[in-house]
Tab-separated table of C-alpha atoms and ligand atoms in Angstrom:
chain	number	residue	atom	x	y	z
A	1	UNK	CA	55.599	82.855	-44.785
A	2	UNK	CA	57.531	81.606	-41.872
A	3	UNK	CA	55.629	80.351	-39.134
A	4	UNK	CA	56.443	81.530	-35.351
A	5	UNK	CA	58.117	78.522	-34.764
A	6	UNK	CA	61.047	79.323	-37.366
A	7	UNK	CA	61.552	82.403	-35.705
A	8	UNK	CA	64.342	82.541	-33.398
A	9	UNK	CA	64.348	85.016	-30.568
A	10	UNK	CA	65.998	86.269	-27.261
A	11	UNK	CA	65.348	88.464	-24.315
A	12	UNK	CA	67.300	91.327	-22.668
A	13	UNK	CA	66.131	91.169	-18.967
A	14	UNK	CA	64.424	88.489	-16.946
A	15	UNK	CA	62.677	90.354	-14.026
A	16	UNK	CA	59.098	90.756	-13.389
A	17	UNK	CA	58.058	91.756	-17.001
A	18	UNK	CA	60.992	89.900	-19.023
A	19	UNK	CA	59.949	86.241	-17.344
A	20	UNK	CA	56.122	87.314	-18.779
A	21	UNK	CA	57.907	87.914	-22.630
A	22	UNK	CA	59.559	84.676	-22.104
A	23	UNK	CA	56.692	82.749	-21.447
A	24	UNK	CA	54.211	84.702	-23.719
A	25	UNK	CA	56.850	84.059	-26.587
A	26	UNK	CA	56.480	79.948	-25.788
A	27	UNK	CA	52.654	80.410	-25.472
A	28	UNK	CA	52.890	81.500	-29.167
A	29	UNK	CA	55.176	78.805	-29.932
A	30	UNK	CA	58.060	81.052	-30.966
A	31	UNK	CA	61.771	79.536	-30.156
A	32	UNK	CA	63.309	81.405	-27.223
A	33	UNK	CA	67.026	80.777	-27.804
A	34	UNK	CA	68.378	82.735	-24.651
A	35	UNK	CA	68.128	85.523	-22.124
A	36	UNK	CA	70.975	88.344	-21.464
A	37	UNK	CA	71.423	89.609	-17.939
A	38	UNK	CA	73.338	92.242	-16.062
A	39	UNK	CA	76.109	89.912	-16.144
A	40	UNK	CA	77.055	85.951	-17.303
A	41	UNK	CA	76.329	84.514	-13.757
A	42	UNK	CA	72.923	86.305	-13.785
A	43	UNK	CA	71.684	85.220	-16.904
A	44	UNK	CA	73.351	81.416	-16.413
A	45	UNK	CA	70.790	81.281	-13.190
A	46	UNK	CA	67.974	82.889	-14.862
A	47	UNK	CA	68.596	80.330	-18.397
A	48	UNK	CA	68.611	77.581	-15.918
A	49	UNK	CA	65.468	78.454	-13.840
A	50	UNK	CA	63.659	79.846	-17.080
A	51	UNK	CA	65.010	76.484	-18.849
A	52	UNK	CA	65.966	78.167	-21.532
A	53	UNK	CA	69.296	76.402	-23.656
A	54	UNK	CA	71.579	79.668	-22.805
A	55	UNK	CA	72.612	82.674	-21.583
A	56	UNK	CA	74.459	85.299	-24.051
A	57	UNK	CA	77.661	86.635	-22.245
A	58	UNK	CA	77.630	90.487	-23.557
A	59	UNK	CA	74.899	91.963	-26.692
A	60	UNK	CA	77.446	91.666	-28.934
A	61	UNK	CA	77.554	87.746	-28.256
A	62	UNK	CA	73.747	87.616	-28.609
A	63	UNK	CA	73.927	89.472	-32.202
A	64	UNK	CA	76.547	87.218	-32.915
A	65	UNK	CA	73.713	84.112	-32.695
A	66	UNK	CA	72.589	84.212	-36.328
A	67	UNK	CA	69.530	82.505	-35.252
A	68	UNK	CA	67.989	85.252	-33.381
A	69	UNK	CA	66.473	87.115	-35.242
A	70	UNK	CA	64.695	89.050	-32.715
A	71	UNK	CA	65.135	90.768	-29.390
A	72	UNK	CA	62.988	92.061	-26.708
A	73	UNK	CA	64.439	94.590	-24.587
A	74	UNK	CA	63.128	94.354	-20.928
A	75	UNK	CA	66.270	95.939	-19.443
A	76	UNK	CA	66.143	99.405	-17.310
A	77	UNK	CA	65.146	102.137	-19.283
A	78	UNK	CA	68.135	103.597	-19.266
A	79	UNK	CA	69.722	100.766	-21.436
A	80	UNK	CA	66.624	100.868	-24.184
A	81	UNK	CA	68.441	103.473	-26.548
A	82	UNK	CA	71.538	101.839	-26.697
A	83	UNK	CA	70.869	98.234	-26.756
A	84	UNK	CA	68.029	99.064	-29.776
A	85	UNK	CA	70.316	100.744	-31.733
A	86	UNK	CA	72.731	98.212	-31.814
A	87	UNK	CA	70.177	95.519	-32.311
A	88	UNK	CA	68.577	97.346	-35.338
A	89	UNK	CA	72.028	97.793	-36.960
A	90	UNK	CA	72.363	94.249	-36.602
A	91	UNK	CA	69.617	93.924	-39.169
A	92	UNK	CA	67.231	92.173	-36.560
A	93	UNK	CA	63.811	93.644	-35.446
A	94	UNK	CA	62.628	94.693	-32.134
A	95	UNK	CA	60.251	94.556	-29.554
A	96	UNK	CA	60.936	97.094	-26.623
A	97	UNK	CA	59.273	98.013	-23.009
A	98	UNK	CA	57.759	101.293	-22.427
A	99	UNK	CA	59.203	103.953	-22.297
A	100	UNK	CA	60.893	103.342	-25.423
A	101	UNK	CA	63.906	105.353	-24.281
A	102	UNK	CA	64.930	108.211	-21.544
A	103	UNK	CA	63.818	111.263	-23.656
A	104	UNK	CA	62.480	112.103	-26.848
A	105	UNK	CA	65.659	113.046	-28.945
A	106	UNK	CA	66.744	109.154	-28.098
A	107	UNK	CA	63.229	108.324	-29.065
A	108	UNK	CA	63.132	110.223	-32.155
A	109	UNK	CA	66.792	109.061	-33.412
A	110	UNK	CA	65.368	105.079	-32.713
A	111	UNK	CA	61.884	106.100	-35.029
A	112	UNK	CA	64.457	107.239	-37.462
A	113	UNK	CA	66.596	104.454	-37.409
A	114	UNK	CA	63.463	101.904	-37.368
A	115	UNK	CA	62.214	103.851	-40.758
A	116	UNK	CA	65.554	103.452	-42.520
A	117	UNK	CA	65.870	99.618	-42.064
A	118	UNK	CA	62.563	98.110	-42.513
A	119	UNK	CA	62.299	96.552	-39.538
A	120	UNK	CA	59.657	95.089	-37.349
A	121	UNK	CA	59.482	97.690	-34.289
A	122	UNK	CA	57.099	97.817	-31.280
A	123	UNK	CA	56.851	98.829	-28.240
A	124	UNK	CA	55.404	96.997	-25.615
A	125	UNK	CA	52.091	98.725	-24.684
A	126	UNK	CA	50.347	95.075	-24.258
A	127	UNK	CA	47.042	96.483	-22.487
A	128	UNK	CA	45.787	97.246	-26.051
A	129	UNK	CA	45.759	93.767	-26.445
A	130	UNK	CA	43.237	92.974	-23.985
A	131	UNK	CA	40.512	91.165	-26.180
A	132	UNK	CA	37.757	93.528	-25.100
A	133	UNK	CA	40.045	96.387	-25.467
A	134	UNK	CA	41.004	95.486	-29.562
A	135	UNK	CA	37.443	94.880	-29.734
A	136	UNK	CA	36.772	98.619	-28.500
A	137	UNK	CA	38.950	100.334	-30.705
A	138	UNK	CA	37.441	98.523	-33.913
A	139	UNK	CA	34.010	99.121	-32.948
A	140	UNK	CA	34.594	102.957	-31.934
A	141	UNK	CA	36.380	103.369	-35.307
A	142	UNK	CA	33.522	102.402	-36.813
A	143	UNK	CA	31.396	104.646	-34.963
A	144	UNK	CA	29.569	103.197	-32.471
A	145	UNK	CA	30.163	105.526	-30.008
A	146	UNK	CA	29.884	108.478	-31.649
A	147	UNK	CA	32.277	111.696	-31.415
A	148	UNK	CA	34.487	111.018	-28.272
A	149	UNK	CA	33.725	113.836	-26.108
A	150	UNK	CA	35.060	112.769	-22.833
A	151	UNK	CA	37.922	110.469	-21.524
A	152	UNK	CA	38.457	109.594	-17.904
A	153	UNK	CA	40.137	107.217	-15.875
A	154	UNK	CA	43.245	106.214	-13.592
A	155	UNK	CA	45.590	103.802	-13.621
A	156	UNK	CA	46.580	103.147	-9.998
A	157	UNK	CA	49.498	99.927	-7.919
A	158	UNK	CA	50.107	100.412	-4.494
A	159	UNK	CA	53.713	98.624	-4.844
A	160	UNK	CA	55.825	101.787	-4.241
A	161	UNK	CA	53.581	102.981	-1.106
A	162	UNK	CA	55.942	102.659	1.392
A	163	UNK	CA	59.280	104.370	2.333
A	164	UNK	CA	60.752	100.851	2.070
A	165	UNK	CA	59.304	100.151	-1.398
A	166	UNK	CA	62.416	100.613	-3.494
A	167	UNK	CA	62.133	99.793	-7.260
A	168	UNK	CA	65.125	101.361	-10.111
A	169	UNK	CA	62.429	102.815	-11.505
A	170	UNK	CA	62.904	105.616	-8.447
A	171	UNK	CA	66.248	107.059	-9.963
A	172	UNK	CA	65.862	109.565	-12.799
A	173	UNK	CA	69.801	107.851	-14.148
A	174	UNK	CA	67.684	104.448	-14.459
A	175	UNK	CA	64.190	105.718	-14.996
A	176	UNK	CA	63.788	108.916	-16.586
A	177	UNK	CA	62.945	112.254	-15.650
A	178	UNK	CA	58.958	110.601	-15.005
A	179	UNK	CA	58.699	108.201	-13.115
A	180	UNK	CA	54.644	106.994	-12.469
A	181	UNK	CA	54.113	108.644	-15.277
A	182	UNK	CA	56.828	107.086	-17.634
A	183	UNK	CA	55.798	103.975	-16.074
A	184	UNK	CA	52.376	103.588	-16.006
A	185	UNK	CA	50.769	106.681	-17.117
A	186	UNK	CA	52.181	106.137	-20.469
A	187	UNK	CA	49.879	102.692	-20.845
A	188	UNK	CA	46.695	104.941	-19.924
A	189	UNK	CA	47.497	107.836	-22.541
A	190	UNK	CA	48.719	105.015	-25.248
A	191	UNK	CA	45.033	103.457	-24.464
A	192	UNK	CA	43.039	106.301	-24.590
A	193	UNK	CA	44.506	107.874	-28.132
A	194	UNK	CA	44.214	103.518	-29.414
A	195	UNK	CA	40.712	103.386	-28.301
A	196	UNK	CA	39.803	107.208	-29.383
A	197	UNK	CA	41.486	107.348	-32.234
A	198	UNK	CA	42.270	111.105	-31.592
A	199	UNK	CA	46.299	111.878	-30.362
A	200	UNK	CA	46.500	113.980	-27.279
A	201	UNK	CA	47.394	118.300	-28.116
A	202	UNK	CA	47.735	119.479	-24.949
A	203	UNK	CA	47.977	118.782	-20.985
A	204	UNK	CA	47.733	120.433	-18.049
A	205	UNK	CA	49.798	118.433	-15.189
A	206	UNK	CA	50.250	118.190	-11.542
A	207	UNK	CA	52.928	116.004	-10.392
A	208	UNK	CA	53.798	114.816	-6.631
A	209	UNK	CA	56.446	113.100	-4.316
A	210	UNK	CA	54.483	112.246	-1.599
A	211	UNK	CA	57.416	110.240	-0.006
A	212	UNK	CA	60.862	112.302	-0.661
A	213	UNK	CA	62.919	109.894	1.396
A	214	UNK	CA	63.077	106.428	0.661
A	215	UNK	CA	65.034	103.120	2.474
A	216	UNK	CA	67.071	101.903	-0.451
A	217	UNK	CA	68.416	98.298	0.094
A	218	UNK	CA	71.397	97.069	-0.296
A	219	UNK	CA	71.130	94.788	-3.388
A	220	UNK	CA	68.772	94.598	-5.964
A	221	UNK	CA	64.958	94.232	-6.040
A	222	UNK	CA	62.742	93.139	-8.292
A	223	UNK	CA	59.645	95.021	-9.277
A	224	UNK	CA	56.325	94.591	-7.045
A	225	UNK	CA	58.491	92.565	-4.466
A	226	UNK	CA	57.217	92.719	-1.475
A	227	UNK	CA	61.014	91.557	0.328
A	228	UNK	CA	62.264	93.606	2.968
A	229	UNK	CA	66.252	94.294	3.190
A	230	UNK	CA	67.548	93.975	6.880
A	231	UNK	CA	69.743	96.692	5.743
A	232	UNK	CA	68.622	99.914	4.022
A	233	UNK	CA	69.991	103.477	3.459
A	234	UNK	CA	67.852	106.921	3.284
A	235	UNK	CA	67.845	108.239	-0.379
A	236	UNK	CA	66.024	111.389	-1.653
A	237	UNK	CA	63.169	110.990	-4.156
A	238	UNK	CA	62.811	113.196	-7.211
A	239	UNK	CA	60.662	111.704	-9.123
A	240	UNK	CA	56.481	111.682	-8.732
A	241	UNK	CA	54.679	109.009	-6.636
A	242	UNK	CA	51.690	110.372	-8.242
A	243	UNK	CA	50.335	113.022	-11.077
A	244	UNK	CA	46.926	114.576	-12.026
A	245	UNK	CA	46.617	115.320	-15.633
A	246	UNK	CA	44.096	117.596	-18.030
A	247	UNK	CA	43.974	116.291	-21.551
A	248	UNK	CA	42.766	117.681	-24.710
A	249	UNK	CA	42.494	115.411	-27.616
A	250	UNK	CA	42.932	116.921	-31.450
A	251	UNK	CA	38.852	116.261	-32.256
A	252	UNK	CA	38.609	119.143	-29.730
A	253	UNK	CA	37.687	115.920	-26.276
A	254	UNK	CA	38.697	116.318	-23.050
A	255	UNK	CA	40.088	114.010	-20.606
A	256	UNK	CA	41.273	113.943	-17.476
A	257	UNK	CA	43.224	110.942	-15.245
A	258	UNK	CA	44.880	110.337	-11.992
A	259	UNK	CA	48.284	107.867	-11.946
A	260	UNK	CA	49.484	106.857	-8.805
A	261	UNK	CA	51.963	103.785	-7.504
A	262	UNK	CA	51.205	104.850	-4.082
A	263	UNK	CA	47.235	104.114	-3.342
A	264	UNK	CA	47.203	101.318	-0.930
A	265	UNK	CA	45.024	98.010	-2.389
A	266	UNK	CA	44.733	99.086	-5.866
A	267	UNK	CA	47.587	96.129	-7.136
A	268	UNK	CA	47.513	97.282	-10.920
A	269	UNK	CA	44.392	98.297	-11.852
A	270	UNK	CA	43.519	100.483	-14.658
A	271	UNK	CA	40.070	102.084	-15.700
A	272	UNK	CA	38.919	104.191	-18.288
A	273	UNK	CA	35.202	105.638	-18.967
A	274	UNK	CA	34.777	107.152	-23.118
A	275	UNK	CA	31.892	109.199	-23.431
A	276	UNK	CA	31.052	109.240	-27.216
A	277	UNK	CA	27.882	111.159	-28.908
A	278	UNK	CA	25.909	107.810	-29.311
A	279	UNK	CA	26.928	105.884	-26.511
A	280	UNK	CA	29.999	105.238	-23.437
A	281	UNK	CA	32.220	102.592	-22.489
A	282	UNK	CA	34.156	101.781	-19.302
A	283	UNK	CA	36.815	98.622	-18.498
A	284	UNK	CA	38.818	97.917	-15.689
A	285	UNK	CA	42.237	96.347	-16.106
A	286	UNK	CA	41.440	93.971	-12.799
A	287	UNK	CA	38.518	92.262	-14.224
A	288	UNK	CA	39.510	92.276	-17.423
A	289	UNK	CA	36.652	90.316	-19.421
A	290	UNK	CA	34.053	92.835	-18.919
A	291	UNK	CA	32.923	95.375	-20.775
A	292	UNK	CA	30.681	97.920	-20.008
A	293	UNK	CA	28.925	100.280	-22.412
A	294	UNK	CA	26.224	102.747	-21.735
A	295	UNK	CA	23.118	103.691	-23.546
A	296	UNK	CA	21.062	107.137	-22.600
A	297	UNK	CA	17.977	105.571	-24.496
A	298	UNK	CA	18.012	102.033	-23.948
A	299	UNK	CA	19.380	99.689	-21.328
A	300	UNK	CA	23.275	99.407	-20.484
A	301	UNK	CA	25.257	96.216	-21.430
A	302	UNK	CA	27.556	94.083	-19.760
A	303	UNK	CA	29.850	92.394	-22.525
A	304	UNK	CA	32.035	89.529	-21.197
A	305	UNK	CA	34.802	88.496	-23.366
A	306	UNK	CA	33.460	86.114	-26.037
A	307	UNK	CA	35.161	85.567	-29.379
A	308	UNK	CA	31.247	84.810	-30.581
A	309	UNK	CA	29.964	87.764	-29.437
A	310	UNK	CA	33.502	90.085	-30.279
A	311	UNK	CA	34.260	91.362	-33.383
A	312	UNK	CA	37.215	90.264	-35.563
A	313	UNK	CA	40.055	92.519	-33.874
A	314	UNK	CA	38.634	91.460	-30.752
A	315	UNK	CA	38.459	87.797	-31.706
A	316	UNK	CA	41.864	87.745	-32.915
A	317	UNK	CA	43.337	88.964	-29.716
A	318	UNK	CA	40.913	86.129	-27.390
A	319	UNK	CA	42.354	82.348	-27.211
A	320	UNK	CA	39.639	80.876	-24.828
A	321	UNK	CA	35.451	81.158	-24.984
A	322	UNK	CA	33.540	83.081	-22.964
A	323	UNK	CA	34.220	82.474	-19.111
A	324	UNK	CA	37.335	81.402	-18.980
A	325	UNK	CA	39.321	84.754	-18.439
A	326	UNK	CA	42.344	85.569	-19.653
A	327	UNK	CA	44.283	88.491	-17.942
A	328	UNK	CA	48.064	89.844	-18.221
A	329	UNK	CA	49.856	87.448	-19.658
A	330	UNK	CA	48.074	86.332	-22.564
A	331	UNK	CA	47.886	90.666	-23.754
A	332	UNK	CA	51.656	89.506	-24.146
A	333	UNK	CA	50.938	86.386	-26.568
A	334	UNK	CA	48.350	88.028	-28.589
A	335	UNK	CA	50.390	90.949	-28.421
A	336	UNK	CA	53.248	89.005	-29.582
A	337	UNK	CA	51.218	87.134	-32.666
A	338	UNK	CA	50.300	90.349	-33.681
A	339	UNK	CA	54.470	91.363	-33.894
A	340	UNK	CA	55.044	88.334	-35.134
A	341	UNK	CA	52.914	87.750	-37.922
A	342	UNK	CA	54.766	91.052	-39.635
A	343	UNK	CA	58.509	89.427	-38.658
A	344	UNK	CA	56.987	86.043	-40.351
A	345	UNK	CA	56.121	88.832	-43.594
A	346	UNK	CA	59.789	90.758	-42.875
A	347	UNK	CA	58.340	93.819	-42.448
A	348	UNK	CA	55.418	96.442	-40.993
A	349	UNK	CA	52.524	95.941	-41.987
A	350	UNK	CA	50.750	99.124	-43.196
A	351	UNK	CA	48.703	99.965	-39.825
A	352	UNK	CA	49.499	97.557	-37.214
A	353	UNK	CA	47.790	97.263	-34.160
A	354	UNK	CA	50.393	97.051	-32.151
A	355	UNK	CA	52.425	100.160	-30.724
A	356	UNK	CA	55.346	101.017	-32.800
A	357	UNK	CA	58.584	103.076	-32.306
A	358	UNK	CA	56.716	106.088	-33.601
A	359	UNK	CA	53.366	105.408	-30.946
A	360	UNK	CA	56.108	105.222	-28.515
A	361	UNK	CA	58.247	108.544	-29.896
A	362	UNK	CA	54.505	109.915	-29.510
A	363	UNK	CA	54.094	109.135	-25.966
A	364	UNK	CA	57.643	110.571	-24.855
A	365	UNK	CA	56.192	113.931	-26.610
A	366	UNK	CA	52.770	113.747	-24.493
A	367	UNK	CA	55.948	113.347	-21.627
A	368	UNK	CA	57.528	116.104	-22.253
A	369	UNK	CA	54.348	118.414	-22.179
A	370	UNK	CA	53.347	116.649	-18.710
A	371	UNK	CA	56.977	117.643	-17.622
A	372	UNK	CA	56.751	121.290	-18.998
A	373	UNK	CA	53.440	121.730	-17.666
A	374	UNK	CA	54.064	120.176	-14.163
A	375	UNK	CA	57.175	122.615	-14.268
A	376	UNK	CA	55.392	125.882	-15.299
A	377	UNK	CA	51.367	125.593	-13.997
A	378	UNK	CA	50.457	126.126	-17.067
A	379	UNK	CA	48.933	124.195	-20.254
A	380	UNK	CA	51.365	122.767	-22.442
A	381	UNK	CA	51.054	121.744	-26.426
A	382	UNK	CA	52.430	118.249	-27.071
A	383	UNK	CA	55.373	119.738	-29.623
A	384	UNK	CA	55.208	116.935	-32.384
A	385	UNK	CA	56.705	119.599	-34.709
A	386	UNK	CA	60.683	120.524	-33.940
A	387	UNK	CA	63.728	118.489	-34.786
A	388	UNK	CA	63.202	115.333	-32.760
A	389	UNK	CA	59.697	115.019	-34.481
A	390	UNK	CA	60.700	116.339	-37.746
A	391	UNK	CA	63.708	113.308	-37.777
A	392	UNK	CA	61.145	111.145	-36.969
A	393	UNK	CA	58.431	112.356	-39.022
A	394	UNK	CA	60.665	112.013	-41.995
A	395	UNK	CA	62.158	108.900	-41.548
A	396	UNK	CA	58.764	107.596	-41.337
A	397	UNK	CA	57.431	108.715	-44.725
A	398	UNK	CA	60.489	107.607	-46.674
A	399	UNK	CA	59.025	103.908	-45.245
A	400	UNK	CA	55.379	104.378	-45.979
A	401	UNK	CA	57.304	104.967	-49.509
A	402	UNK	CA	58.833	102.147	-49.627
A	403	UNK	CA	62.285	103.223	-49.396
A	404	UNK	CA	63.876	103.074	-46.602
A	405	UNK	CA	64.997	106.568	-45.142
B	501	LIG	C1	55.378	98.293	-12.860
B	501	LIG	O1	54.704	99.497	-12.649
B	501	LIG	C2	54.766	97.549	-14.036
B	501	LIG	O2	55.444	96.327	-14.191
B	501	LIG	C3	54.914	98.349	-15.325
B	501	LIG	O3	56.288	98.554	-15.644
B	501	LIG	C4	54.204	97.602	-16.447
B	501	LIG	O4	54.312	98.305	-17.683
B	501	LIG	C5	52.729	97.446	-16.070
B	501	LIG	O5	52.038	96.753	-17.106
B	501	LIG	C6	52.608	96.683	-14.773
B	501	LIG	O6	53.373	97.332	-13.740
């Protein structure tokens, strides 16, 4: 089996989140060829300030590099369909930021195409790959907190709370239809059906725009800059600063969270509280190596990351010992090895822990119900039965039999 360090690779996007796959990707040791920007001179600055040997021209230049033999796409969302499709027909697997595309037809034709050619497919929902967080999901698999009865949380940034915070992510063309949600929201639902085990059935949704005009800048901006253009323009906001969401999970839980990229000092910070039968946890994406779980007959515990104290899914995602924490960036690299360990095989492996096109297929479903619902007032089912799903669903058992679809 090829190690990481056969495997060439390159990366679609260097912003905020493309620079942290670039340097999770050398953290694991895997050989970064290039980077493709919004055009040549782009991507020649970003190559040379990355130092990375090149920058690929057009995507049909970067498939033309027989040595990659992946790609990450970190580009808008807009530009996921297209740019996966091509890269899958080019016989090369794929890694791809959330939200996997702009709606759930794209989404279901990408499962689809995934199934029929074998290929390594994930999208990027790193936060399961918090140590304490792999460690969660094995240990509630296994039962140790019960039946999950209850799921709360939020996942709240404060980096689009002004009028003069302007991000792409603003413009349904660029975004999608949801915008916090898409964004961020999708991380916390991903989480909660990882660590639960149980998919989400049904929402209820409230979505707001608590700032409908906007200063856009001239030029672009990257995300969670805090620049401010000298020159701006007034541009109407459709999409939510904010939503409030009912959940009910298929083993008959509830949940209920609150997304917002508007609540002034929270920088990125995700929580969640499970209340099981036997016993509850709660984490909090801004201190990251701490655990709580909660007993009703005994005292609570504080775990701290600790690869001697974790179990093995939890010790396979951790680097460093206990005390020395390790936050964002290193969810990418053990993220990454998990990917990368089934690109090193050639293919899937039969339940990876990572997100794949289908997870991510899944969450643009759980979209479209927050959408309907947020539209009507009322509850919504998540529709995982229709064409879109049916495409999907099929392509996907023709893998599991080996074939491909
Ligand atoms: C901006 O909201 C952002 O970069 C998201 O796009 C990421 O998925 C999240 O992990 C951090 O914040």
């Amino acid at each position: 089996m090829a190690a990481a360090s056969d495997i060439g690779t390159a990366v679609i996007g260097t912003g905020f989140i493309g620079s942290v796959h670039v340097e999770a990707l050398r953290r694991l040791g895997v050989d970064v060829l290039g980077i493709l920007e919004d055009t040549p001179e782009h991507g020649a600055a970003r190559a040379t300030e990355l130092g990375l040997p090149r920058a690929y021209a057009s995507l049909t230049a970067l498939l033309s590099d027989d040595a990659v033999q992946v790609v990450h796409v970190t580009s808008p969302n807009h530009l996921h369909h297209a740019q996966v499709r091509e890269i899958l027909a080019s016989g090369r697997h794929v890694v791809c930021e959330k939200p996997l595309a702009m709606t759930s037809g794209e989404s279901a034709e990408l499962v689809a195409l995934a199934a029929s050619t074998g290929l390594v497919n994930a999208v990027n929902f790193n936060i399961r790959f918090y140590p304490l967080n792999q460690h969660l999901a094995a240990e509630a698999e296994a039962g140790a907190l019960g039946e999950v009865r209850l799921v709360s949380g939020h996942y709240l940034q404060d980096w689009l709370a002004l009028e003069t915070d302007w991000n792409w992510r603003l413009e349904p063309a660029r975004g999608g239809a949801l915008r916090a949600v898409g964004d961020i929201g999708s991380h916390f639902l991903d989480l909660a059906t990882f660590l639960s085990g149980q998919r989400i059935v049904s929402v209820m949704a409230d979505l707001a725009t608590f700032i409908p005009v906007r200063r856009e800048p001239r030029g672009p901006v990257l995300t969670f800059s805090s620049e401010r253009a000298s020159e701006t323009v007034a541009r109407e906001i459709s999409t939510e600063d904010a939503a409030t969401i009912l959940l009910r999970f298929e083993n008959g839980a509830r949940g209920v969270v609150a997304i917002s990229q508007i609540s002034h000092g929270r920088k990125n910070s995700l929580r969640y509280e499970i209340d099981g039968s036997l016993a509850a946890a709660a984490w909090n994406s801004e201190q990251p190596d701490e655990l709580w779980i909660g007993h009703r007959e005994r005292p609570n515990e504080l775990l701290l990351r600790n690869p001697a104290l974790m179990n093995a899914a939890g010790r396979a995602a951790a680097r460093l010992p206990g005390g020395h924490v390790e936050g964002f960036g290193e969810t990418f690299r053990a993220h990454f090895a998990a990917i990368y360990a089934d690109v090193a095989a050639g293919r899937p492996s039969e339940r990876p822990a990572y997100a794949t096109f289908a997870d991510g297929h899944d969450e643009m479903l759980v979209g479209d119900a927050i959408a309907e619902s947020a539209r009507t007032g009322r509850w919504v089912e998540v529709r995982r039965a229709g064409p879109a799903a049916e495409l999907a669903r099929e392509a996907e058992t023709a893998a599991a039999l080996g074939g491909h679809a």
